[in-house]
């Protein structure tokens, strides 16, 4: 769902950019409570995991693929939608700047769709479902999984509206197209989110909010992230993702080539020229490392002085 350069108009890019900057400014302030009890490593590991997981596109149907957005998962693991917004925004900024994944001019729209709308819809719905389920911790993966799936669809609807407001495609065409394909992608998002939370609740409760478990070490999460970024990413589906497929079918895919902001980077498109699959592995490992370092630094900056 990463919008490339050329898909949104200047007014839409400006408005979504201002909205995202405002959301991030507020998130920095409101995240202090979460970082006071959840420690910087949790934000770093969560951000690196989301980056690595987004490298793996899974096939959906009809030659279309999707990947984890991770907004609901980040908010639940960090225990704060504000921290979740910082986590996803960090991933999106690094993807755009270092990997040319998502347009520079569309960065505000991407943060708004996935880092704000996706996170908050997932968080509010998870909290609502948890209350309906009686507040049982055992039902958290189910609640979060359902919420994660719905959040993907809502974020896709927001994206479709931005494309329509930009004059890129008629709303009557792009809205049902984006909604339909992202319902299928949302099923994958829900299954991944529920599975990860089930594993964490069983094997690593220290990485979840609530009871103040002592952090049990780095080895398993770091090795897991490196395996995903460096090995499993090599098996990602080559099919176009939901937005790209809609753009191909609707006829506006060429806009991405006509208007593209080039950022010099040796890691564009998650590869290194001349290194083939090894280059993809190296790019994934570097990206995960950068995501961890940036998120860890953010947590150190915004945490309360007495934390």
PDB file of C-alpha atoms in Angstrom:
ATOM      1  CA  UNK A   1       0.000   0.000   0.000  1.00  0.00           C
ATOM      2  CA  UNK A   2       3.046   2.238  -0.272  1.00  0.00           C
ATOM      3  CA  UNK A   3       1.975   5.117  -2.534  1.00  0.00           C
ATOM      4  CA  UNK A   4       4.793   6.044  -4.957  1.00  0.00           C
ATOM      5  CA  UNK A   5       5.596   9.517  -6.308  1.00  0.00           C
ATOM      6  CA  UNK A   6       3.112  10.718  -8.904  1.00  0.00           C
ATOM      7  CA  UNK A   7      -0.032   9.067  -7.526  1.00  0.00           C
ATOM      8  CA  UNK A   8      -1.219  11.937  -5.309  1.00  0.00           C
ATOM      9  CA  UNK A   9      -1.566  15.606  -6.221  1.00  0.00           C
ATOM     10  CA  UNK A  10       0.389  18.433  -4.624  1.00  0.00           C
ATOM     11  CA  UNK A  11      -2.589  19.605  -2.490  1.00  0.00           C
ATOM     12  CA  UNK A  12      -3.267  16.071  -1.242  1.00  0.00           C
ATOM     13  CA  UNK A  13       0.440  15.474  -0.585  1.00  0.00           C
ATOM     14  CA  UNK A  14       0.629  18.773   1.313  1.00  0.00           C
ATOM     15  CA  UNK A  15      -2.494  18.189   3.396  1.00  0.00           C
ATOM     16  CA  UNK A  16      -1.582  14.618   4.327  1.00  0.00           C
ATOM     17  CA  UNK A  17       1.978  15.735   5.045  1.00  0.00           C
ATOM     18  CA  UNK A  18       0.803  18.398   7.488  1.00  0.00           C
ATOM     19  CA  UNK A  19      -1.593  15.935   9.149  1.00  0.00           C
ATOM     20  CA  UNK A  20       1.195  13.382   9.568  1.00  0.00           C
ATOM     21  CA  UNK A  21       3.658  15.909  10.988  1.00  0.00           C
ATOM     22  CA  UNK A  22       1.026  17.007  13.513  1.00  0.00           C
ATOM     23  CA  UNK A  23       0.293  13.397  14.457  1.00  0.00           C
ATOM     24  CA  UNK A  24       3.989  12.623  14.930  1.00  0.00           C
ATOM     25  CA  UNK A  25       4.510  15.766  17.011  1.00  0.00           C
ATOM     26  CA  UNK A  26       1.683  14.710  19.349  1.00  0.00           C
ATOM     27  CA  UNK A  27       2.903  11.085  19.355  1.00  0.00           C
ATOM     28  CA  UNK A  28       6.352  12.146  20.571  1.00  0.00           C
ATOM     29  CA  UNK A  29       4.785  13.796  23.593  1.00  0.00           C
ATOM     30  CA  UNK A  30       2.179  11.142  24.375  1.00  0.00           C
ATOM     31  CA  UNK A  31       4.607   8.227  24.059  1.00  0.00           C
ATOM     32  CA  UNK A  32       6.553   9.145  27.159  1.00  0.00           C
ATOM     33  CA  UNK A  33       4.339   7.076  29.453  1.00  0.00           C
ATOM     34  CA  UNK A  34       4.729   3.991  27.277  1.00  0.00           C
ATOM     35  CA  UNK A  35       8.494   4.328  27.067  1.00  0.00           C
ATOM     36  CA  UNK A  36       8.736   4.877  30.802  1.00  0.00           C
ATOM     37  CA  UNK A  37       7.570   1.323  31.436  1.00  0.00           C
ATOM     38  CA  UNK A  38       8.351  -0.503  28.188  1.00  0.00           C
ATOM     39  CA  UNK A  39      12.025   0.357  27.703  1.00  0.00           C
ATOM     40  CA  UNK A  40      13.740   1.350  24.520  1.00  0.00           C
ATOM     41  CA  UNK A  41      14.679  -2.170  23.316  1.00  0.00           C
ATOM     42  CA  UNK A  42      11.019  -3.106  22.840  1.00  0.00           C
ATOM     43  CA  UNK A  43      10.431  -0.216  20.436  1.00  0.00           C
ATOM     44  CA  UNK A  44      13.655  -0.998  18.590  1.00  0.00           C
ATOM     45  CA  UNK A  45      12.886  -4.709  18.215  1.00  0.00           C
ATOM     46  CA  UNK A  46       9.269  -4.089  17.204  1.00  0.00           C
ATOM     47  CA  UNK A  47      10.285  -1.556  14.543  1.00  0.00           C
ATOM     48  CA  UNK A  48      12.976  -3.854  13.138  1.00  0.00           C
ATOM     49  CA  UNK A  49      10.508  -6.772  13.070  1.00  0.00           C
ATOM     50  CA  UNK A  50       7.853  -4.751  11.218  1.00  0.00           C
ATOM     51  CA  UNK A  51      10.453  -3.669   8.644  1.00  0.00           C
ATOM     52  CA  UNK A  52      11.639  -7.259   8.123  1.00  0.00           C
ATOM     53  CA  UNK A  53       8.093  -8.635   7.910  1.00  0.00           C
ATOM     54  CA  UNK A  54       7.116  -6.035   5.309  1.00  0.00           C
ATOM     55  CA  UNK A  55       9.822  -7.415   3.015  1.00  0.00           C
ATOM     56  CA  UNK A  56       7.841 -10.649   2.658  1.00  0.00           C
ATOM     57  CA  UNK A  57       5.013 -10.271   0.168  1.00  0.00           C
ATOM     58  CA  UNK A  58       2.598 -13.208   0.316  1.00  0.00           C
ATOM     59  CA  UNK A  59       0.451 -14.218  -2.682  1.00  0.00           C
ATOM     60  CA  UNK A  60      -3.210 -13.305  -2.364  1.00  0.00           C
ATOM     61  CA  UNK A  61      -5.151 -14.089  -5.551  1.00  0.00           C
ATOM     62  CA  UNK A  62      -5.237 -13.269  -9.247  1.00  0.00           C
ATOM     63  CA  UNK A  63      -1.557 -12.371  -9.455  1.00  0.00           C
ATOM     64  CA  UNK A  64      -1.705  -9.980  -6.486  1.00  0.00           C
ATOM     65  CA  UNK A  65       0.377 -10.039  -3.305  1.00  0.00           C
ATOM     66  CA  UNK A  66       0.228  -8.346   0.062  1.00  0.00           C
ATOM     67  CA  UNK A  67       2.430  -7.871   3.104  1.00  0.00           C
ATOM     68  CA  UNK A  68       2.046  -7.126   6.783  1.00  0.00           C
ATOM     69  CA  UNK A  69       1.332  -3.472   7.604  1.00  0.00           C
ATOM     70  CA  UNK A  70       1.876  -4.079  11.298  1.00  0.00           C
ATOM     71  CA  UNK A  71       0.062  -1.088  12.803  1.00  0.00           C
ATOM     72  CA  UNK A  72      -2.178  -3.081  15.124  1.00  0.00           C
ATOM     73  CA  UNK A  73       0.646  -5.447  16.082  1.00  0.00           C
ATOM     74  CA  UNK A  74       2.951  -2.536  16.955  1.00  0.00           C
ATOM     75  CA  UNK A  75       0.325  -0.748  19.058  1.00  0.00           C
ATOM     76  CA  UNK A  76      -0.557  -3.899  21.018  1.00  0.00           C
ATOM     77  CA  UNK A  77       3.059  -4.958  21.636  1.00  0.00           C
ATOM     78  CA  UNK A  78       4.082  -1.445  22.690  1.00  0.00           C
ATOM     79  CA  UNK A  79       0.889  -0.923  24.705  1.00  0.00           C
ATOM     80  CA  UNK A  80       0.345   2.495  23.125  1.00  0.00           C
ATOM     81  CA  UNK A  81      -1.087   3.638  19.779  1.00  0.00           C
ATOM     82  CA  UNK A  82       1.142   6.721  19.988  1.00  0.00           C
ATOM     83  CA  UNK A  83       4.234   4.533  20.192  1.00  0.00           C
ATOM     84  CA  UNK A  84       2.758   2.397  17.420  1.00  0.00           C
ATOM     85  CA  UNK A  85       2.499   5.467  15.205  1.00  0.00           C
ATOM     86  CA  UNK A  86       6.164   6.337  15.846  1.00  0.00           C
ATOM     87  CA  UNK A  87       7.146   2.734  15.077  1.00  0.00           C
ATOM     88  CA  UNK A  88       5.336   2.526  11.722  1.00  0.00           C
ATOM     89  CA  UNK A  89       6.353   6.066  10.716  1.00  0.00           C
ATOM     90  CA  UNK A  90      10.002   5.177  11.370  1.00  0.00           C
ATOM     91  CA  UNK A  91       9.711   2.125   9.107  1.00  0.00           C
ATOM     92  CA  UNK A  92       8.010   4.139   6.336  1.00  0.00           C
ATOM     93  CA  UNK A  93      10.577   6.953   6.428  1.00  0.00           C
ATOM     94  CA  UNK A  94      13.524   4.541   6.253  1.00  0.00           C
ATOM     95  CA  UNK A  95      11.856   2.561   3.459  1.00  0.00           C
ATOM     96  CA  UNK A  96      11.287   5.723   1.414  1.00  0.00           C
ATOM     97  CA  UNK A  97      14.720   7.269   1.969  1.00  0.00           C
ATOM     98  CA  UNK A  98      16.988   4.201   1.820  1.00  0.00           C
ATOM     99  CA  UNK A  99      15.002   1.707  -0.264  1.00  0.00           C
ATOM    100  CA  UNK A 100      12.878   3.858  -2.625  1.00  0.00           C
ATOM    101  CA  UNK A 101       9.793   1.993  -1.331  1.00  0.00           C
ATOM    102  CA  UNK A 102       7.033   4.590  -1.200  1.00  0.00           C
ATOM    103  CA  UNK A 103       7.391   8.028  -2.732  1.00  0.00           C
ATOM    104  CA  UNK A 104       9.131  10.899  -1.008  1.00  0.00           C
ATOM    105  CA  UNK A 105       6.313  13.239  -2.058  1.00  0.00           C
ATOM    106  CA  UNK A 106       3.728  10.684  -0.871  1.00  0.00           C
ATOM    107  CA  UNK A 107       5.418  10.064   2.497  1.00  0.00           C
ATOM    108  CA  UNK A 108       2.812  12.122   4.361  1.00  0.00           C
ATOM    109  CA  UNK A 109      -0.028  10.124   2.805  1.00  0.00           C
ATOM    110  CA  UNK A 110       1.684   6.819   3.585  1.00  0.00           C
ATOM    111  CA  UNK A 111       2.290   7.771   7.224  1.00  0.00           C
ATOM    112  CA  UNK A 112      -1.296   8.986   7.551  1.00  0.00           C
ATOM    113  CA  UNK A 113      -2.764   5.802   6.028  1.00  0.00           C
ATOM    114  CA  UNK A 114      -0.579   3.151   7.663  1.00  0.00           C
ATOM    115  CA  UNK A 115       1.007   4.888  10.661  1.00  0.00           C
ATOM    116  CA  UNK A 116      -1.989   6.849  11.911  1.00  0.00           C
ATOM    117  CA  UNK A 117      -5.257   5.449  10.506  1.00  0.00           C
ATOM    118  CA  UNK A 118      -4.030   1.842  10.409  1.00  0.00           C
ATOM    119  CA  UNK A 119      -2.626   1.994  13.939  1.00  0.00           C
ATOM    120  CA  UNK A 120      -5.567   3.777  15.561  1.00  0.00           C
ATOM    121  CA  UNK A 121      -8.322   1.746  13.883  1.00  0.00           C
ATOM    122  CA  UNK A 122      -6.518  -1.418  14.954  1.00  0.00           C
ATOM    123  CA  UNK A 123      -5.973  -0.181  18.515  1.00  0.00           C
ATOM    124  CA  UNK A 124      -9.522   1.093  19.131  1.00  0.00           C
ATOM    125  CA  UNK A 125     -11.102  -2.020  17.635  1.00  0.00           C
ATOM    126  CA  UNK A 126      -8.789  -4.309  19.627  1.00  0.00           C
ATOM    127  CA  UNK A 127      -9.761  -2.534  22.859  1.00  0.00           C
ATOM    128  CA  UNK A 128     -13.466  -2.733  21.942  1.00  0.00           C
ATOM    129  CA  UNK A 129     -13.325  -6.429  21.069  1.00  0.00           C
ATOM    130  CA  UNK A 130     -11.354  -7.204  24.209  1.00  0.00           C
ATOM    131  CA  UNK A 131     -14.140  -5.677  26.310  1.00  0.00           C
ATOM    132  CA  UNK A 132     -16.766  -7.651  24.361  1.00  0.00           C
ATOM    133  CA  UNK A 133     -14.719 -10.822  24.926  1.00  0.00           C
ATOM    134  CA  UNK A 134     -14.655 -10.192  28.668  1.00  0.00           C
ATOM    135  CA  UNK A 135     -11.122  -8.823  28.879  1.00  0.00           C
ATOM    136  CA  UNK A 136      -9.472 -12.247  28.763  1.00  0.00           C
ATOM    137  CA  UNK A 137      -5.773 -12.096  27.819  1.00  0.00           C
ATOM    138  CA  UNK A 138      -6.240 -15.399  26.037  1.00  0.00           C
ATOM    139  CA  UNK A 139      -8.592 -13.685  23.589  1.00  0.00           C
ATOM    140  CA  UNK A 140      -6.129 -10.862  22.804  1.00  0.00           C
ATOM    141  CA  UNK A 141      -4.653 -12.555  19.682  1.00  0.00           C
ATOM    142  CA  UNK A 142      -8.179 -13.113  18.312  1.00  0.00           C
ATOM    143  CA  UNK A 143      -9.268  -9.545  19.044  1.00  0.00           C
ATOM    144  CA  UNK A 144      -6.090  -8.042  17.630  1.00  0.00           C
ATOM    145  CA  UNK A 145      -6.179 -10.335  14.600  1.00  0.00           C
ATOM    146  CA  UNK A 146      -9.713  -9.247  13.672  1.00  0.00           C
ATOM    147  CA  UNK A 147      -8.835  -5.598  14.328  1.00  0.00           C
ATOM    148  CA  UNK A 148      -5.669  -5.844  12.234  1.00  0.00           C
ATOM    149  CA  UNK A 149      -7.595  -7.199   9.262  1.00  0.00           C
ATOM    150  CA  UNK A 150     -10.175  -4.417   9.465  1.00  0.00           C
ATOM    151  CA  UNK A 151      -7.467  -1.762   9.883  1.00  0.00           C
ATOM    152  CA  UNK A 152      -5.904  -2.756   6.550  1.00  0.00           C
ATOM    153  CA  UNK A 153      -9.227  -2.296   4.758  1.00  0.00           C
ATOM    154  CA  UNK A 154      -9.844   1.107   6.369  1.00  0.00           C
ATOM    155  CA  UNK A 155      -6.324   2.264   5.473  1.00  0.00           C
ATOM    156  CA  UNK A 156      -6.926   1.123   1.884  1.00  0.00           C
ATOM    157  CA  UNK A 157     -10.172   3.118   1.770  1.00  0.00           C
ATOM    158  CA  UNK A 158      -8.274   6.208   2.930  1.00  0.00           C
ATOM    159  CA  UNK A 159      -5.715   5.600   0.192  1.00  0.00           C
ATOM    160  CA  UNK A 160      -8.477   5.263  -2.417  1.00  0.00           C
ATOM    161  CA  UNK A 161     -10.046   8.558  -1.309  1.00  0.00           C
ATOM    162  CA  UNK A 162      -6.667  10.326  -1.596  1.00  0.00           C
ATOM    163  CA  UNK A 163      -6.203   8.943  -5.120  1.00  0.00           C
ATOM    164  CA  UNK A 164      -9.691  10.115  -6.079  1.00  0.00           C
ATOM    165  CA  UNK A 165      -9.149  13.592  -4.588  1.00  0.00           C
ATOM    166  CA  UNK A 166      -5.893  13.783  -6.572  1.00  0.00           C
ATOM    167  CA  UNK A 167      -7.738  13.046  -9.810  1.00  0.00           C
ATOM    168  CA  UNK A 168      -5.665   9.893 -10.281  1.00  0.00           C
ATOM    169  CA  UNK A 169      -8.689   7.605 -10.659  1.00  0.00           C
ATOM    170  CA  UNK A 170     -12.479   7.948 -10.313  1.00  0.00           C
ATOM    171  CA  UNK A 171     -13.741   7.108  -6.822  1.00  0.00           C
ATOM    172  CA  UNK A 172     -16.366   4.738  -8.286  1.00  0.00           C
ATOM    173  CA  UNK A 173     -13.554   2.603  -9.719  1.00  0.00           C
ATOM    174  CA  UNK A 174     -10.652   2.915  -7.299  1.00  0.00           C
ATOM    175  CA  UNK A 175     -12.646   2.560  -4.051  1.00  0.00           C
ATOM    176  CA  UNK A 176     -14.195  -0.872  -4.740  1.00  0.00           C
ATOM    177  CA  UNK A 177     -10.952  -2.073  -6.348  1.00  0.00           C
ATOM    178  CA  UNK A 178      -8.787  -1.095  -3.353  1.00  0.00           C
ATOM    179  CA  UNK A 179     -11.341  -2.346  -0.832  1.00  0.00           C
ATOM    180  CA  UNK A 180     -11.816  -5.718  -2.531  1.00  0.00           C
ATOM    181  CA  UNK A 181      -8.159  -6.665  -2.807  1.00  0.00           C
ATOM    182  CA  UNK A 182      -7.304  -5.392   0.674  1.00  0.00           C
ATOM    183  CA  UNK A 183     -10.046  -7.485   2.264  1.00  0.00           C
ATOM    184  CA  UNK A 184      -8.003 -10.493   1.129  1.00  0.00           C
ATOM    185  CA  UNK A 185      -4.731  -8.897   2.299  1.00  0.00           C
ATOM    186  CA  UNK A 186      -6.438  -8.081   5.604  1.00  0.00           C
ATOM    187  CA  UNK A 187      -7.065 -11.795   6.178  1.00  0.00           C
ATOM    188  CA  UNK A 188      -3.311 -12.358   5.950  1.00  0.00           C
ATOM    189  CA  UNK A 189      -2.655  -9.386   8.248  1.00  0.00           C
ATOM    190  CA  UNK A 190      -5.055 -10.804  10.820  1.00  0.00           C
ATOM    191  CA  UNK A 191      -3.538 -14.287  10.737  1.00  0.00           C
ATOM    192  CA  UNK A 192       0.030 -12.965  11.091  1.00  0.00           C
ATOM    193  CA  UNK A 193      -0.914 -10.556  13.889  1.00  0.00           C
ATOM    194  CA  UNK A 194      -2.814 -13.208  15.835  1.00  0.00           C
ATOM    195  CA  UNK A 195      -0.028 -15.776  15.379  1.00  0.00           C
ATOM    196  CA  UNK A 196       2.740 -13.422  16.530  1.00  0.00           C
ATOM    197  CA  UNK A 197       0.763 -12.369  19.613  1.00  0.00           C
ATOM    198  CA  UNK A 198      -0.030 -16.001  20.453  1.00  0.00           C
ATOM    199  CA  UNK A 199       3.687 -16.822  20.297  1.00  0.00           C
ATOM    200  CA  UNK A 200       4.676 -13.812  22.393  1.00  0.00           C
ATOM    201  CA  UNK A 201       2.029 -14.528  25.054  1.00  0.00           C
ATOM    202  CA  UNK A 202       3.296 -18.103  25.340  1.00  0.00           C
ATOM    203  CA  UNK A 203       7.054 -17.831  24.877  1.00  0.00           C
ATOM    204  CA  UNK A 204       7.995 -14.171  25.442  1.00  0.00           C
ATOM    205  CA  UNK A 205       5.485 -12.396  27.716  1.00  0.00           C
ATOM    206  CA  UNK A 206       8.292  -9.997  28.643  1.00  0.00           C
ATOM    207  CA  UNK A 207       7.820  -8.394  25.228  1.00  0.00           C
ATOM    208  CA  UNK A 208       4.131  -7.631  25.854  1.00  0.00           C
ATOM    209  CA  UNK A 209       2.707  -4.820  28.023  1.00  0.00           C
ATOM    210  CA  UNK A 210       0.827  -5.422  31.237  1.00  0.00           C
ATOM    211  CA  UNK A 211       2.654  -7.413  33.846  1.00  0.00           C
ATOM    212  CA  UNK A 212       6.183  -6.080  34.298  1.00  0.00           C
ATOM    213  CA  UNK A 213       8.204  -9.095  33.302  1.00  0.00           C
ATOM    214  CA  UNK A 214      11.979  -8.758  33.243  1.00  0.00           C
ATOM    215  CA  UNK A 215      13.369  -8.474  29.711  1.00  0.00           C
ATOM    216  CA  UNK A 216      14.676 -11.970  28.971  1.00  0.00           C
ATOM    217  CA  UNK A 217      17.343 -11.210  26.448  1.00  0.00           C
ATOM    218  CA  UNK A 218      18.110 -10.294  22.885  1.00  0.00           C
ATOM    219  CA  UNK A 219      19.192 -13.499  21.181  1.00  0.00           C
ATOM    220  CA  UNK A 220      15.848 -15.018  20.065  1.00  0.00           C
ATOM    221  CA  UNK A 221      14.201 -11.795  18.789  1.00  0.00           C
ATOM    222  CA  UNK A 222      17.385 -10.603  17.056  1.00  0.00           C
ATOM    223  CA  UNK A 223      17.998 -13.962  15.357  1.00  0.00           C
ATOM    224  CA  UNK A 224      14.316 -14.111  14.330  1.00  0.00           C
ATOM    225  CA  UNK A 225      14.438 -10.636  12.780  1.00  0.00           C
ATOM    226  CA  UNK A 226      17.672 -11.406  10.938  1.00  0.00           C
ATOM    227  CA  UNK A 227      16.252 -14.688   9.587  1.00  0.00           C
ATOM    228  CA  UNK A 228      13.166 -12.900   8.289  1.00  0.00           C
ATOM    229  CA  UNK A 229      15.094  -9.968   6.776  1.00  0.00           C
ATOM    230  CA  UNK A 230      18.063 -11.931   5.488  1.00  0.00           C
ATOM    231  CA  UNK A 231      16.602 -15.322   4.477  1.00  0.00           C
ATOM    232  CA  UNK A 232      12.796 -15.478   4.319  1.00  0.00           C
ATOM    233  CA  UNK A 233      12.678 -12.195   2.377  1.00  0.00           C
ATOM    234  CA  UNK A 234      14.304 -14.050  -0.530  1.00  0.00           C
ATOM    235  CA  UNK A 235      11.094 -16.055  -0.950  1.00  0.00           C
ATOM    236  CA  UNK A 236       8.757 -13.062  -1.166  1.00  0.00           C
ATOM    237  CA  UNK A 237       6.137 -13.164  -3.906  1.00  0.00           C
ATOM    238  CA  UNK A 238       7.112 -11.240  -7.041  1.00  0.00           C
ATOM    239  CA  UNK A 239       3.485 -10.432  -7.817  1.00  0.00           C
ATOM    240  CA  UNK A 240       2.506  -6.729  -7.544  1.00  0.00           C
ATOM    241  CA  UNK A 241       0.976  -5.650  -4.250  1.00  0.00           C
ATOM    242  CA  UNK A 242      -2.621  -4.507  -3.866  1.00  0.00           C
ATOM    243  CA  UNK A 243      -2.147  -0.849  -4.805  1.00  0.00           C
ATOM    244  CA  UNK A 244       0.212  -1.657  -7.677  1.00  0.00           C
ATOM    245  CA  UNK A 245      -2.241  -4.225  -9.093  1.00  0.00           C
ATOM    246  CA  UNK A 246      -5.127  -1.746  -8.879  1.00  0.00           C
ATOM    247  CA  UNK A 247      -2.947   0.860 -10.613  1.00  0.00           C
ATOM    248  CA  UNK A 248      -2.140  -1.603 -13.401  1.00  0.00           C
ATOM    249  CA  UNK A 249      -5.766  -2.613 -13.889  1.00  0.00           C
ATOM    250  CA  UNK A 250      -7.081   0.943 -13.672  1.00  0.00           C
ATOM    251  CA  UNK A 251      -4.439   2.413 -15.940  1.00  0.00           C
ATOM    252  CA  UNK A 252      -2.538   4.886 -13.757  1.00  0.00           C
ATOM    253  CA  UNK A 253       0.580   2.805 -13.036  1.00  0.00           C
ATOM    254  CA  UNK A 254       2.631   4.914 -15.482  1.00  0.00           C
ATOM    255  CA  UNK A 255       2.290   7.967 -13.235  1.00  0.00           C
ATOM    256  CA  UNK A 256       4.877   6.420 -10.895  1.00  0.00           C
ATOM    257  CA  UNK A 257       7.479   6.442 -13.674  1.00  0.00           C
ATOM    258  CA  UNK A 258       6.652   9.918 -14.958  1.00  0.00           C
ATOM    259  CA  UNK A 259       7.015  11.578 -11.565  1.00  0.00           C
ATOM    260  CA  UNK A 260       9.662   9.965  -9.426  1.00  0.00           C
ATOM    261  CA  UNK A 261      11.924  11.646  -6.881  1.00  0.00           C
ATOM    262  CA  UNK A 262      15.273   9.894  -7.060  1.00  0.00           C
ATOM    263  CA  UNK A 263      17.117   9.540  -3.780  1.00  0.00           C
ATOM    264  CA  UNK A 264      20.663   8.252  -4.332  1.00  0.00           C
ATOM    265  CA  UNK A 265      20.972   5.017  -2.407  1.00  0.00           C
ATOM    266  CA  UNK A 266      22.805   1.729  -3.007  1.00  0.00           C
ATOM    267  CA  UNK A 267      19.805  -0.121  -1.463  1.00  0.00           C
ATOM    268  CA  UNK A 268      17.017   0.899  -3.883  1.00  0.00           C
ATOM    269  CA  UNK A 269      14.322  -1.781  -4.273  1.00  0.00           C
ATOM    270  CA  UNK A 270      15.904  -3.821  -1.469  1.00  0.00           C
ATOM    271  CA  UNK A 271      18.969  -4.854  -3.425  1.00  0.00           C
ATOM    272  CA  UNK A 272      22.560  -4.023  -4.203  1.00  0.00           C
ATOM    273  CA  UNK A 273      23.533  -3.802  -7.850  1.00  0.00           C
ATOM    274  CA  UNK A 274      25.496  -6.814  -9.006  1.00  0.00           C
ATOM    275  CA  UNK A 275      24.996  -8.933  -5.883  1.00  0.00           C
ATOM    276  CA  UNK A 276      21.680 -10.631  -6.723  1.00  0.00           C
ATOM    277  CA  UNK A 277      20.016 -12.461  -3.831  1.00  0.00           C
ATOM    278  CA  UNK A 278      22.956 -11.805  -1.532  1.00  0.00           C
ATOM    279  CA  UNK A 279      22.354  -8.099  -2.086  1.00  0.00           C
ATOM    280  CA  UNK A 280      18.731  -8.520  -1.003  1.00  0.00           C
ATOM    281  CA  UNK A 281      19.837 -10.272   2.188  1.00  0.00           C
ATOM    282  CA  UNK A 282      22.405  -7.583   2.958  1.00  0.00           C
ATOM    283  CA  UNK A 283      19.863  -4.826   2.278  1.00  0.00           C
ATOM    284  CA  UNK A 284      17.330  -6.504   4.575  1.00  0.00           C
ATOM    285  CA  UNK A 285      19.829  -6.901   7.387  1.00  0.00           C
ATOM    286  CA  UNK A 286      21.008  -3.301   7.051  1.00  0.00           C
ATOM    287  CA  UNK A 287      17.429  -2.034   6.988  1.00  0.00           C
ATOM    288  CA  UNK A 288      16.472  -3.969  10.097  1.00  0.00           C
ATOM    289  CA  UNK A 289      19.575  -2.689  11.859  1.00  0.00           C
ATOM    290  CA  UNK A 290      18.887   0.930  10.912  1.00  0.00           C
ATOM    291  CA  UNK A 291      15.241   0.625  12.006  1.00  0.00           C
ATOM    292  CA  UNK A 292      16.308  -0.734  15.383  1.00  0.00           C
ATOM    293  CA  UNK A 293      18.918   1.984  15.900  1.00  0.00           C
ATOM    294  CA  UNK A 294      16.588   4.858  14.948  1.00  0.00           C
ATOM    295  CA  UNK A 295      13.671   3.567  17.040  1.00  0.00           C
ATOM    296  CA  UNK A 296      15.951   2.844  20.007  1.00  0.00           C
ATOM    297  CA  UNK A 297      17.289   6.396  19.760  1.00  0.00           C
ATOM    298  CA  UNK A 298      13.765   7.853  19.605  1.00  0.00           C
ATOM    299  CA  UNK A 299      12.796   5.938  22.730  1.00  0.00           C
ATOM    300  CA  UNK A 300      15.836   7.273  24.559  1.00  0.00           C
ATOM    301  CA  UNK A 301      15.016  10.846  23.531  1.00  0.00           C
ATOM    302  CA  UNK A 302      11.318  10.884  24.443  1.00  0.00           C
ATOM    303  CA  UNK A 303      11.373   8.772  27.622  1.00  0.00           C
ATOM    304  CA  UNK A 304      10.663  10.542  30.941  1.00  0.00           C
ATOM    305  CA  UNK A 305      13.713  11.728  32.879  1.00  0.00           C
ATOM    306  CA  UNK A 306      12.863   9.443  35.828  1.00  0.00           C
ATOM    307  CA  UNK A 307      12.371   6.327  33.643  1.00  0.00           C
TER     308      UNK A 307
END
